[in-house]
Amino acid sequence: MSVVVRGIGWIALYVAVAVVPLVFAVIGPVEGGRGFWVEFSVALGFVGMSMLGAQFALVARFRAVAAPFGEDALVQFHRQISYVALAFVLAHPILLQIGGVDIVALLNLAEAPWRARCAVASTVLLLIVVATSVWRRRLRIRYEVWHLLHGVLSVAVVALALAHMLLVGYYLDAIWKVWLWTVMTVALVGLLVWVRVVAPIRRLWRPWHVEQNTAERGDARTLTLAPAGHDGLRFRPGQFGWLTVGRSPFAVTAHPFSFSSSAEDHGRVRITIKALGDFTSAAGDIAPGTRAFLDGPHGVFTPDRHEGPGFVLIAGGVGITPMISILRTMVDRGDRRPFLLIYAVRTMDEQTFDDEIVRVSRRLDLTVVPVPQDPPPDWEGESGFVDRALVQRHLPDRYRHRQYFICGPTPMVTAMEDALAALNVPADRVHTERFTFV
Ligand SMILES: Cc1cc2nc3c(=O)[nH]c(=O)nc-3n(C[C@H](O)[C@H](O)[C@H](O)COP(=O)(O)OP(=O)(O)OC[C@H]3O[C@@H](n4cnc5c(N)ncnc54)[C@H](O)[C@@H]3O)c2cc1C
């Protein structure tokens, strides 16, 4: 089945999950006389509820779901659609009030019935979930703390909303409707059990150990991971995995890292980590022999999905890691197609993989354009920020036919997407990986 067909299939399933309770709600005998606004409000509540449930599936790292879109796009969708779900949930009590139900009176929680208390608690928690996600950095919440909070509060939001729905009892008049909601609830609980229990157990059976920990230029470390008692993993160049080191696979936070080794090297996996925060800055302390767990491969940022007569790779800083994997893999495959690598770094001394780039360029048709932001005094090459004019100066003839891979800081990736669009490169030939999900 083609990627496009699978993509359409998943979108259709998402829409079905969102609206199915609505269709079922109106089939069969409907209590009359409640008026349009009340019915409409209940409909919005049901759809908002299903969308919140589906949020878990979007970020459950199911490879089959992510395959047509990419993990990055799923996370973006999870984020954007949460505003729509929130709007539906907030519209629900407002429309009820318009429809003549005295919602304001129910806000007196001391005297309100449990169905109202559950609704208020669920809505307040949902607002906290959204606010802490949108303003996490501004609120200075550490990623790990936010991640844990986000998971726990989201489960509470859905559980309280379900309790509200059951206590109100609208459209739950027939046993098969109760069954429908039971099936959806069981599916949701099953999803949580899969993500938090079954998947970690599967990883527990496939441990890795750190074989080497080597320093790289640019304040980075490369961990060489060897499978302990299993056959390792096969990945495509450019893909990434979620890494847990020295902790159990049940630990809530794993960190995503691109593989930097050749995809043709089936015995070992290498990951290159730049010191940026608490986990990454401690990478130098990871001793050889330490146990690790890998969840992967993930991601669609790979030339293996996109045939082309040649490739343009644009990397910023540690965004070089998937590119070096691509280049190493192409060397191992004896690929003869032309590659252009534009590599933005702060200073030439911080150029991670400088030696390796020289090595692979001897065995590939590779042109390298280093772009230091602060060039050395005698520098004659490109410098400053990578922009449209700079890229245009180095693009070959018939550049629109090439496949473009861009990885680096979000502002650079976005600027490059705009630049390539302005140069009329078709959007389906431009592939990006952003190293910040949240
Ligand atoms: C698909 C992908 C591939 C990546 N590949 C590489 C790579 O090859 N080499 C490399 O050095 N870095 C890579 N990163 C970035 C790397 O994951 C973060 O730098 C690292 O997780 C930061 O952790 P920290 O605790 O050191 O920093 P913190 O100070 O805790 O976090 C810094 C920022 O990193 C992000 N982050 C932190 N923890 C996580 C997490 N568990 N999951 C997702 N994002 C998180 C958050 O946006 C946070 O604000 C990649 C990121 C993604 C999304």
Short mmCIF file of C-alpha atoms and ligand atoms in Angstrom, two decimals:
data_model
loop_
_atom_site.label_atom_id
_atom_site.label_comp_id
_atom_site.label_asym_id
_atom_site.label_seq_id
_atom_site.Cartn_x
_atom_site.Cartn_y
_atom_site.Cartn_z
CA MET A 1 0.00 0.00 0.00
CA SER A 2 1.45 3.40 -0.93
CA VAL A 3 2.42 5.93 1.74
CA VAL A 4 -0.24 8.35 0.45
CA VAL A 5 -3.02 5.75 0.72
CA ARG A 6 -1.90 4.83 4.25
CA GLY A 7 -1.82 8.52 5.16
CA ILE A 8 -5.37 9.02 3.91
CA GLY A 9 -6.43 5.88 5.81
CA TRP A 10 -5.06 7.21 9.12
CA ILE A 11 -6.67 10.63 8.59
CA ALA A 12 -10.02 8.92 7.87
CA LEU A 13 -9.64 6.85 11.05
CA TYR A 14 -8.87 9.99 13.08
CA VAL A 15 -11.98 11.77 11.74
CA ALA A 16 -14.07 8.66 12.40
CA VAL A 17 -12.86 8.44 16.02
CA ALA A 18 -13.61 12.13 16.52
CA VAL A 19 -17.14 12.12 15.12
CA VAL A 20 -18.32 8.54 15.69
CA PRO A 21 -19.83 9.20 19.15
CA LEU A 22 -21.86 11.95 17.54
CA VAL A 23 -23.32 9.70 14.88
CA PHE A 24 -24.14 7.05 17.46
CA ALA A 25 -25.62 9.66 19.78
CA VAL A 26 -28.29 10.67 17.29
CA ILE A 27 -29.16 7.15 16.13
CA GLY A 28 -32.06 5.61 18.00
CA PRO A 29 -34.57 7.28 20.26
CA VAL A 30 -33.51 10.81 21.21
CA GLU A 31 -35.04 12.58 24.15
CA GLY A 32 -36.82 15.53 22.59
CA GLY A 33 -37.49 19.06 23.76
CA ARG A 34 -33.99 20.06 24.82
CA GLY A 35 -33.61 22.61 22.06
CA PHE A 36 -30.97 23.21 19.43
CA TRP A 37 -28.30 24.88 21.59
CA VAL A 38 -28.34 22.14 24.20
CA GLU A 39 -28.10 19.40 21.56
CA PHE A 40 -25.37 21.29 19.71
CA SER A 41 -23.45 21.84 22.92
CA VAL A 42 -23.62 18.14 23.84
CA ALA A 43 -22.41 17.29 20.33
CA LEU A 44 -19.38 19.56 20.74
CA GLY A 45 -18.67 18.03 24.13
CA PHE A 46 -18.68 14.52 22.66
CA VAL A 47 -16.40 15.45 19.77
CA GLY A 48 -14.02 17.36 22.07
CA MET A 49 -13.93 14.32 24.35
CA SER A 50 -13.05 11.88 21.54
CA MET A 51 -10.39 14.27 20.21
CA LEU A 52 -8.77 14.42 23.64
CA GLY A 53 -8.72 10.63 23.76
CA ALA A 54 -7.13 10.48 20.29
CA GLN A 55 -4.37 12.87 21.44
CA PHE A 56 -2.72 9.93 23.21
CA ALA A 57 -2.55 7.88 20.02
CA LEU A 58 -0.89 10.73 18.10
CA VAL A 59 2.18 10.75 20.37
CA ALA A 60 2.29 7.04 21.22
CA ARG A 61 5.25 6.58 18.80
CA PHE A 62 3.43 4.00 16.68
CA ARG A 63 5.71 3.56 13.70
CA ALA A 64 2.86 2.56 11.37
CA VAL A 65 0.96 5.77 12.19
CA ALA A 66 4.04 7.99 11.89
CA ALA A 67 5.29 6.40 8.65
CA PRO A 68 3.28 8.55 6.18
CA PHE A 69 3.69 11.84 8.08
CA GLY A 70 6.79 11.76 10.30
CA GLU A 71 6.89 12.07 14.10
CA ASP A 72 7.52 15.79 13.87
CA ALA A 73 4.31 16.37 11.88
CA LEU A 74 2.30 14.21 14.30
CA VAL A 75 3.55 16.22 17.27
CA GLN A 76 2.69 19.47 15.43
CA PHE A 77 -0.79 18.12 14.70
CA HIS A 78 -1.20 16.98 18.33
CA ARG A 79 -0.34 20.53 19.40
CA GLN A 80 -2.54 22.38 16.87
CA ILE A 81 -5.59 20.14 17.20
CA SER A 82 -5.50 20.53 20.99
CA TYR A 83 -6.68 24.14 20.48
CA VAL A 84 -9.67 22.88 18.49
CA ALA A 85 -10.51 20.28 21.16
CA LEU A 86 -10.15 22.96 23.86
CA ALA A 87 -12.46 25.29 21.91
CA PHE A 88 -15.10 22.53 21.67
CA VAL A 89 -14.81 21.75 25.38
CA LEU A 90 -15.11 25.44 26.36
CA ALA A 91 -18.00 26.02 23.95
CA HIS A 92 -19.93 23.14 25.57
CA PRO A 93 -20.90 24.92 28.86
CA ILE A 94 -21.24 28.32 27.15
CA LEU A 95 -23.80 26.96 24.69
CA LEU A 96 -25.60 25.11 27.48
CA GLN A 97 -25.99 28.41 29.30
CA ILE A 98 -27.33 30.00 26.09
CA GLY A 99 -29.68 27.01 25.74
CA GLY A 100 -31.20 27.70 29.15
CA VAL A 101 -29.26 25.37 31.46
CA ASP A 102 -28.00 27.35 34.46
CA ILE A 103 -24.31 26.45 34.24
CA VAL A 104 -23.21 29.46 36.31
CA ALA A 105 -25.16 28.09 39.30
CA LEU A 106 -23.31 24.78 38.91
CA LEU A 107 -19.99 26.57 39.38
CA ASN A 108 -20.71 26.74 43.11
CA LEU A 109 -18.68 23.60 43.65
CA ALA A 110 -19.58 23.21 47.33
CA GLU A 111 -23.17 22.47 46.40
CA ALA A 112 -22.84 21.36 42.79
CA PRO A 113 -23.53 17.73 41.90
CA TRP A 114 -20.57 15.44 41.11
CA ARG A 115 -21.22 15.59 37.37
CA ALA A 116 -20.55 19.34 37.47
CA ARG A 117 -17.52 19.00 39.74
CA CYS A 118 -15.98 16.47 37.35
CA ALA A 119 -16.64 18.78 34.39
CA VAL A 120 -15.08 21.81 36.11
CA ALA A 121 -12.04 19.83 37.29
CA SER A 122 -11.52 18.35 33.83
CA THR A 123 -11.75 21.75 32.13
CA VAL A 124 -9.42 23.48 34.60
CA LEU A 125 -6.84 20.69 34.25
CA LEU A 126 -7.14 20.88 30.45
CA LEU A 127 -6.43 24.62 30.60
CA ILE A 128 -3.36 23.88 32.75
CA VAL A 129 -2.17 21.20 30.30
CA VAL A 130 -2.46 23.60 27.35
CA ALA A 131 -0.97 26.61 29.17
CA THR A 132 2.04 24.69 30.51
CA SER A 133 2.71 23.33 27.02
CA VAL A 134 2.43 26.67 25.22
CA TRP A 135 4.44 28.60 27.82
CA ARG A 136 6.72 25.87 29.17
CA ARG A 137 9.93 27.78 28.44
CA ARG A 138 8.50 31.10 29.63
CA LEU A 139 7.30 29.44 32.84
CA ARG A 140 10.79 27.91 33.17
CA ILE A 141 9.43 24.39 33.64
CA ARG A 142 12.12 21.76 33.06
CA TYR A 143 11.35 19.47 30.13
CA GLU A 144 11.33 16.33 32.32
CA VAL A 145 8.96 17.90 34.88
CA TRP A 146 6.67 19.16 32.13
CA HIS A 147 6.66 15.76 30.41
CA LEU A 148 5.59 13.95 33.59
CA LEU A 149 2.99 16.60 34.45
CA HIS A 150 1.63 16.57 30.90
CA GLY A 151 1.09 12.79 30.95
CA VAL A 152 -0.51 12.60 34.41
CA LEU A 153 -2.77 15.63 33.94
CA SER A 154 -3.90 14.50 30.48
CA VAL A 155 -5.02 11.13 31.83
CA ALA A 156 -6.88 12.96 34.64
CA VAL A 157 -8.58 15.29 32.09
CA VAL A 158 -9.97 12.39 30.08
CA ALA A 159 -10.92 10.29 33.15
CA LEU A 160 -12.83 13.23 34.70
CA ALA A 161 -14.54 14.04 31.39
CA LEU A 162 -15.65 10.40 31.08
CA ALA A 163 -16.98 10.45 34.64
CA HIS A 164 -18.90 13.66 33.82
CA MET A 165 -20.38 12.06 30.73
CA LEU A 166 -21.46 8.92 32.57
CA LEU A 167 -22.99 10.91 35.44
CA VAL A 168 -24.96 13.13 33.04
CA GLY A 169 -26.07 10.06 31.10
CA TYR A 170 -27.30 11.85 27.92
CA TYR A 171 -27.28 9.56 24.90
CA LEU A 172 -26.36 6.62 27.06
CA ASP A 173 -29.91 5.32 27.03
CA ALA A 174 -29.22 2.18 25.02
CA ILE A 175 -26.88 -0.58 26.13
CA TRP A 176 -25.02 -0.55 22.81
CA LYS A 177 -24.18 3.14 23.33
CA VAL A 178 -22.75 2.30 26.72
CA TRP A 179 -20.77 -0.42 24.97
CA LEU A 180 -19.44 2.05 22.41
CA TRP A 181 -18.02 4.26 25.12
CA THR A 182 -16.73 1.26 27.00
CA VAL A 183 -14.85 0.09 23.88
CA MET A 184 -13.38 3.57 23.37
CA THR A 185 -12.35 3.77 27.02
CA VAL A 186 -10.80 0.29 26.94
CA ALA A 187 -8.91 1.26 23.76
CA LEU A 188 -7.55 4.31 25.52
CA VAL A 189 -6.51 2.38 28.63
CA GLY A 190 -4.99 -0.27 26.34
CA LEU A 191 -2.99 2.44 24.59
CA LEU A 192 -1.61 3.70 27.91
CA VAL A 193 -0.76 0.16 29.02
CA TRP A 194 0.99 -0.44 25.68
CA VAL A 195 3.07 2.75 25.86
CA ARG A 196 3.97 2.58 29.54
CA VAL A 197 4.14 -1.18 30.19
CA VAL A 198 4.27 -3.42 27.10
CA ALA A 199 6.64 -1.35 24.94
CA PRO A 200 9.15 -0.85 27.82
CA ILE A 201 9.04 -4.61 28.56
CA ARG A 202 9.88 -5.30 24.90
CA ARG A 203 12.82 -2.88 25.19
CA LEU A 204 13.92 -4.57 28.43
CA TRP A 205 14.39 -7.78 26.41
CA ARG A 206 16.61 -5.95 23.92
CA PRO A 207 19.20 -4.09 26.02
CA TRP A 208 22.28 -2.36 24.63
CA HIS A 209 25.55 -1.44 26.24
CA VAL A 210 27.76 1.56 25.71
CA GLU A 211 30.89 0.21 24.07
CA GLN A 212 32.72 3.50 23.59
CA ASN A 213 32.24 7.11 24.53
CA THR A 214 34.41 9.40 22.42
CA ALA A 215 34.82 13.16 22.37
CA GLU A 216 33.97 15.05 19.17
CA ARG A 217 34.61 18.62 18.17
CA GLY A 218 31.89 21.11 19.07
CA ASP A 219 31.31 19.94 22.66
CA ALA A 220 29.81 16.65 21.52
CA ARG A 221 30.23 12.98 22.45
CA THR A 222 29.67 9.92 20.32
CA LEU A 223 28.27 6.85 22.07
CA THR A 224 28.85 3.56 20.30
CA LEU A 225 26.09 1.17 21.34
CA ALA A 226 26.37 -2.59 20.95
CA PRO A 227 23.37 -4.93 21.22
CA ALA A 228 23.52 -7.17 24.30
CA GLY A 229 22.29 -10.60 23.29
CA HIS A 230 20.14 -9.67 20.28
CA ASP A 231 20.59 -8.80 16.62
CA GLY A 232 20.49 -4.98 17.02
CA LEU A 233 18.35 -2.78 14.83
CA ARG A 234 18.12 -1.83 11.18
CA PHE A 235 17.51 1.82 10.42
CA ARG A 236 17.50 4.10 7.40
CA PRO A 237 20.11 6.88 7.24
CA GLY A 238 18.68 10.04 8.82
CA GLN A 239 16.34 8.28 11.26
CA PHE A 240 16.45 8.64 15.03
CA GLY A 241 15.80 6.66 18.22
CA TRP A 242 14.73 7.43 21.79
CA LEU A 243 17.62 6.76 24.15
CA THR A 244 17.58 5.83 27.84
CA VAL A 245 20.99 5.40 29.47
CA GLY A 246 21.68 3.88 32.87
CA ARG A 247 17.98 3.87 33.74
CA SER A 248 15.15 1.41 33.32
CA PRO A 249 13.18 1.44 30.05
CA PHE A 250 10.15 2.32 32.23
CA ALA A 251 11.71 5.72 33.01
CA VAL A 252 9.27 8.37 31.82
CA THR A 253 11.73 10.47 29.85
CA ALA A 254 13.84 9.14 27.02
CA HIS A 255 15.75 11.54 24.75
CA PRO A 256 15.52 11.54 20.95
CA PHE A 257 18.81 11.36 19.01
CA SER A 258 19.55 10.81 15.33
CA PHE A 259 21.79 7.89 14.49
CA SER A 260 25.15 9.17 13.26
CA SER A 261 26.55 5.82 12.03
CA SER A 262 26.13 4.16 8.66
CA ALA A 263 22.84 2.34 8.25
CA GLU A 264 24.86 -0.42 6.57
CA ASP A 265 26.78 -1.12 9.80
CA HIS A 266 24.46 -3.67 11.32
CA GLY A 267 26.61 -4.56 14.32
CA ARG A 268 26.73 -1.19 16.12
CA VAL A 269 24.72 2.01 16.39
CA ARG A 270 26.35 5.37 17.02
CA ILE A 271 24.68 8.44 18.46
CA THR A 272 26.34 11.84 18.71
CA ILE A 273 25.19 14.11 21.52
CA LYS A 274 25.88 17.82 21.81
CA ALA A 275 25.98 19.29 25.32
CA LEU A 276 22.97 21.60 25.52
CA GLY A 277 21.11 20.77 28.74
CA ASP A 278 21.28 18.58 31.84
CA PHE A 279 21.19 15.14 30.19
CA THR A 280 23.30 16.02 27.16
CA SER A 281 25.92 17.88 29.25
CA ALA A 282 26.42 14.74 31.35
CA ALA A 283 26.99 12.52 28.26
CA GLY A 284 30.75 12.69 28.85
CA ASP A 285 30.27 10.86 32.19
CA ILE A 286 28.63 7.80 30.62
CA ALA A 287 31.09 4.98 31.25
CA PRO A 288 31.69 2.17 28.75
CA GLY A 289 29.67 -0.84 29.87
CA THR A 290 26.65 1.24 30.96
CA ARG A 291 23.33 -0.35 30.01
CA ALA A 292 21.15 1.55 27.54
CA PHE A 293 17.79 1.12 25.82
CA LEU A 294 16.80 2.26 22.38
CA ASP A 295 13.32 2.79 21.00
CA GLY A 296 13.54 3.03 17.27
CA PRO A 297 14.06 3.54 14.49
CA HIS A 298 11.70 6.46 14.04
CA GLY A 299 11.32 9.28 11.54
CA VAL A 300 10.88 9.87 7.83
CA PHE A 301 13.89 12.16 7.33
CA THR A 302 15.75 9.79 5.05
CA PRO A 303 16.87 9.77 1.41
CA ASP A 304 15.79 6.12 1.23
CA ARG A 305 12.19 7.32 0.89
CA HIS A 306 12.98 9.90 -1.78
CA GLU A 307 14.68 8.87 -5.00
CA GLY A 308 16.47 11.70 -6.79
CA PRO A 309 19.37 12.43 -9.15
CA GLY A 310 21.27 14.12 -6.31
CA PHE A 311 20.95 15.57 -2.82
CA VAL A 312 21.41 18.91 -1.07
CA LEU A 313 22.02 18.58 2.68
CA ILE A 314 21.75 21.74 4.80
CA ALA A 315 22.89 21.31 8.41
CA GLY A 316 23.12 23.75 11.29
CA GLY A 317 25.25 22.82 14.35
CA VAL A 318 24.41 19.40 15.73
CA GLY A 319 21.94 19.02 12.83
CA ILE A 320 24.96 17.45 11.12
CA THR A 321 24.28 14.07 12.85
CA PRO A 322 21.64 12.70 10.44
CA MET A 323 23.67 14.11 7.51
CA ILE A 324 26.81 12.24 8.54
CA SER A 325 24.75 9.06 8.78
CA ILE A 326 23.44 9.69 5.26
CA LEU A 327 26.96 10.33 3.89
CA ARG A 328 28.53 7.33 5.66
CA THR A 329 25.75 5.10 4.39
CA MET A 330 26.19 6.37 0.82
CA VAL A 331 29.93 5.62 1.03
CA ASP A 332 29.16 2.05 2.15
CA ARG A 333 26.67 1.67 -0.67
CA GLY A 334 29.09 3.05 -3.27
CA ASP A 335 26.54 5.71 -4.27
CA ARG A 336 27.71 7.77 -7.28
CA ARG A 337 25.11 10.57 -7.16
CA PRO A 338 26.19 14.17 -6.39
CA PHE A 339 25.83 15.57 -2.87
CA LEU A 340 26.11 19.19 -1.74
CA LEU A 341 26.55 19.75 2.01
CA ILE A 342 26.04 23.27 3.38
CA TYR A 343 27.16 23.17 7.00
CA ALA A 344 26.52 26.16 9.28
CA VAL A 345 28.63 26.32 12.46
CA ARG A 346 29.41 29.00 14.99
CA THR A 347 33.18 28.74 14.53
CA MET A 348 35.34 26.40 12.45
CA ASP A 349 36.70 24.87 15.67
CA GLU A 350 33.18 23.73 16.54
CA GLN A 351 32.74 21.78 13.32
CA THR A 352 31.70 18.34 14.56
CA PHE A 353 32.83 15.56 12.18
CA ASP A 354 35.28 17.81 10.27
CA ASP A 355 37.73 14.89 9.70
CA GLU A 356 34.95 12.51 8.81
CA ILE A 357 33.55 14.91 6.22
CA VAL A 358 37.00 15.08 4.58
CA ARG A 359 37.17 11.26 4.63
CA VAL A 360 33.74 10.70 3.06
CA SER A 361 34.31 13.46 0.48
CA ARG A 362 37.19 11.38 -0.95
CA ARG A 363 34.80 8.53 -1.65
CA LEU A 364 31.66 10.40 -2.73
CA ASP A 365 30.80 13.05 -5.31
CA LEU A 366 30.48 15.52 -2.41
CA THR A 367 30.86 19.31 -2.38
CA VAL A 368 31.13 20.82 1.10
CA VAL A 369 30.36 24.47 1.89
CA PRO A 370 31.24 25.26 5.51
CA VAL A 371 29.58 28.44 6.79
CA PRO A 372 31.09 29.71 10.07
CA GLN A 373 29.13 32.45 11.77
CA ASP A 374 32.39 33.87 13.21
CA PRO A 375 35.03 33.06 10.55
CA PRO A 376 38.78 32.99 11.32
CA PRO A 377 40.71 36.14 10.19
CA ASP A 378 42.09 34.67 6.95
CA TRP A 379 38.81 32.99 5.93
CA GLU A 380 37.81 33.37 2.28
CA GLY A 381 34.78 31.13 2.13
CA GLU A 382 31.13 31.74 3.02
CA SER A 383 30.32 33.08 6.48
CA GLY A 384 27.44 34.52 8.53
CA PHE A 385 23.92 33.08 8.37
CA VAL A 386 22.81 30.66 5.68
CA ASP A 387 20.24 32.50 3.60
CA ARG A 388 18.62 32.24 0.20
CA ALA A 389 21.39 34.12 -1.63
CA LEU A 390 24.08 31.91 -0.10
CA VAL A 391 22.26 28.70 -1.01
CA GLN A 392 21.55 29.98 -4.53
CA ARG A 393 25.28 30.66 -5.12
CA HIS A 394 26.07 26.97 -4.66
CA LEU A 395 23.08 25.22 -6.19
CA PRO A 396 23.86 23.20 -9.32
CA ASP A 397 21.98 23.38 -12.64
CA ARG A 398 18.63 21.62 -12.57
CA TYR A 399 18.63 22.07 -8.78
CA ARG A 400 14.84 21.72 -8.65
CA HIS A 401 15.20 17.99 -9.34
CA ARG A 402 17.38 17.36 -6.30
CA GLN A 403 16.13 16.17 -2.92
CA TYR A 404 16.73 18.60 -0.02
CA PHE A 405 17.35 17.60 3.60
CA ILE A 406 17.49 20.35 6.22
CA CYS A 407 18.28 19.84 9.91
CA GLY A 408 19.27 22.37 12.53
CA PRO A 409 17.84 25.06 14.80
CA THR A 410 14.16 25.75 14.09
CA PRO A 411 14.70 29.34 12.79
CA MET A 412 17.27 28.07 10.28
CA VAL A 413 15.06 25.21 9.12
CA THR A 414 12.10 27.56 8.65
CA ALA A 415 14.24 30.14 6.80
CA MET A 416 15.52 27.42 4.46
CA GLU A 417 12.01 26.12 3.77
CA ASP A 418 11.01 29.68 2.77
CA ALA A 419 14.17 30.16 0.69
CA LEU A 420 13.68 26.93 -1.25
CA ALA A 421 10.01 27.74 -1.84
CA ALA A 422 11.09 31.13 -3.23
CA LEU A 423 13.54 29.28 -5.50
CA ASN A 424 10.63 27.17 -6.79
CA VAL A 425 11.91 23.90 -5.37
CA PRO A 426 8.81 21.65 -5.17
CA ALA A 427 7.71 21.21 -1.55
CA ASP A 428 7.70 17.40 -1.87
CA ARG A 429 11.48 17.52 -2.43
CA VAL A 430 12.16 19.46 0.78
CA HIS A 431 12.51 17.34 3.94
CA THR A 432 13.15 18.74 7.40
CA GLU A 433 13.99 17.53 10.89
CA ARG A 434 13.58 19.86 13.85
CA PHE A 435 15.47 18.94 17.00
CA THR A 436 12.88 20.58 19.27
CA PHE A 437 9.51 18.88 19.62
CA VAL A 438 8.25 21.04 22.52
C1 LIG B 1 14.15 13.96 16.15
C2 LIG B 1 15.24 14.54 17.03
C3 LIG B 1 16.55 14.16 16.79
C4 LIG B 1 17.58 14.70 17.59
N1 LIG B 1 18.88 14.33 17.32
C5 LIG B 1 19.87 14.84 18.08
C6 LIG B 1 21.23 14.46 17.85
O1 LIG B 1 21.55 13.65 16.97
N2 LIG B 1 22.19 15.00 18.65
C7 LIG B 1 21.88 15.90 19.63
O2 LIG B 1 22.79 16.35 20.33
N3 LIG B 1 20.60 16.29 19.87
C8 LIG B 1 19.59 15.77 19.13
N4 LIG B 1 18.30 16.15 19.40
C9 LIG B 1 18.04 17.09 20.48
C10 LIG B 1 18.08 16.35 21.83
O3 LIG B 1 17.02 15.42 21.91
C11 LIG B 1 17.95 17.37 22.96
O4 LIG B 1 19.02 18.28 22.87
C12 LIG B 1 18.04 16.67 24.29
O5 LIG B 1 16.92 15.81 24.50
C13 LIG B 1 18.10 17.75 25.38
O6 LIG B 1 18.06 17.11 26.65
P1 LIG B 1 18.72 17.81 27.93
O7 LIG B 1 18.14 17.17 29.14
O8 LIG B 1 20.20 17.80 27.80
O9 LIG B 1 18.33 19.30 27.77
P2 LIG B 1 17.20 20.15 28.47
O10 LIG B 1 17.80 21.42 28.93
O11 LIG B 1 16.40 19.32 29.44
O12 LIG B 1 16.29 20.42 27.23
C14 LIG B 1 16.66 21.27 26.17
C15 LIG B 1 15.55 21.19 25.13
O13 LIG B 1 15.61 19.90 24.48
C16 LIG B 1 14.28 19.38 24.31
N5 LIG B 1 14.19 18.12 25.05
C17 LIG B 1 14.72 17.84 26.27
N6 LIG B 1 14.45 16.60 26.63
C18 LIG B 1 13.73 16.07 25.63
C19 LIG B 1 13.11 14.81 25.43
N7 LIG B 1 13.20 13.84 26.31
N8 LIG B 1 12.40 14.63 24.29
C20 LIG B 1 12.27 15.60 23.38
N9 LIG B 1 12.84 16.82 23.50
C21 LIG B 1 13.55 17.04 24.61
C22 LIG B 1 13.33 20.41 24.86
O14 LIG B 1 12.85 21.21 23.79
C23 LIG B 1 14.17 21.23 25.78
O15 LIG B 1 13.71 22.55 25.90
C24 LIG B 1 17.27 15.61 18.63
C25 LIG B 1 15.94 15.97 18.86
C26 LIG B 1 14.94 15.44 18.07
C27 LIG B 1 13.52 15.84 18.35
#
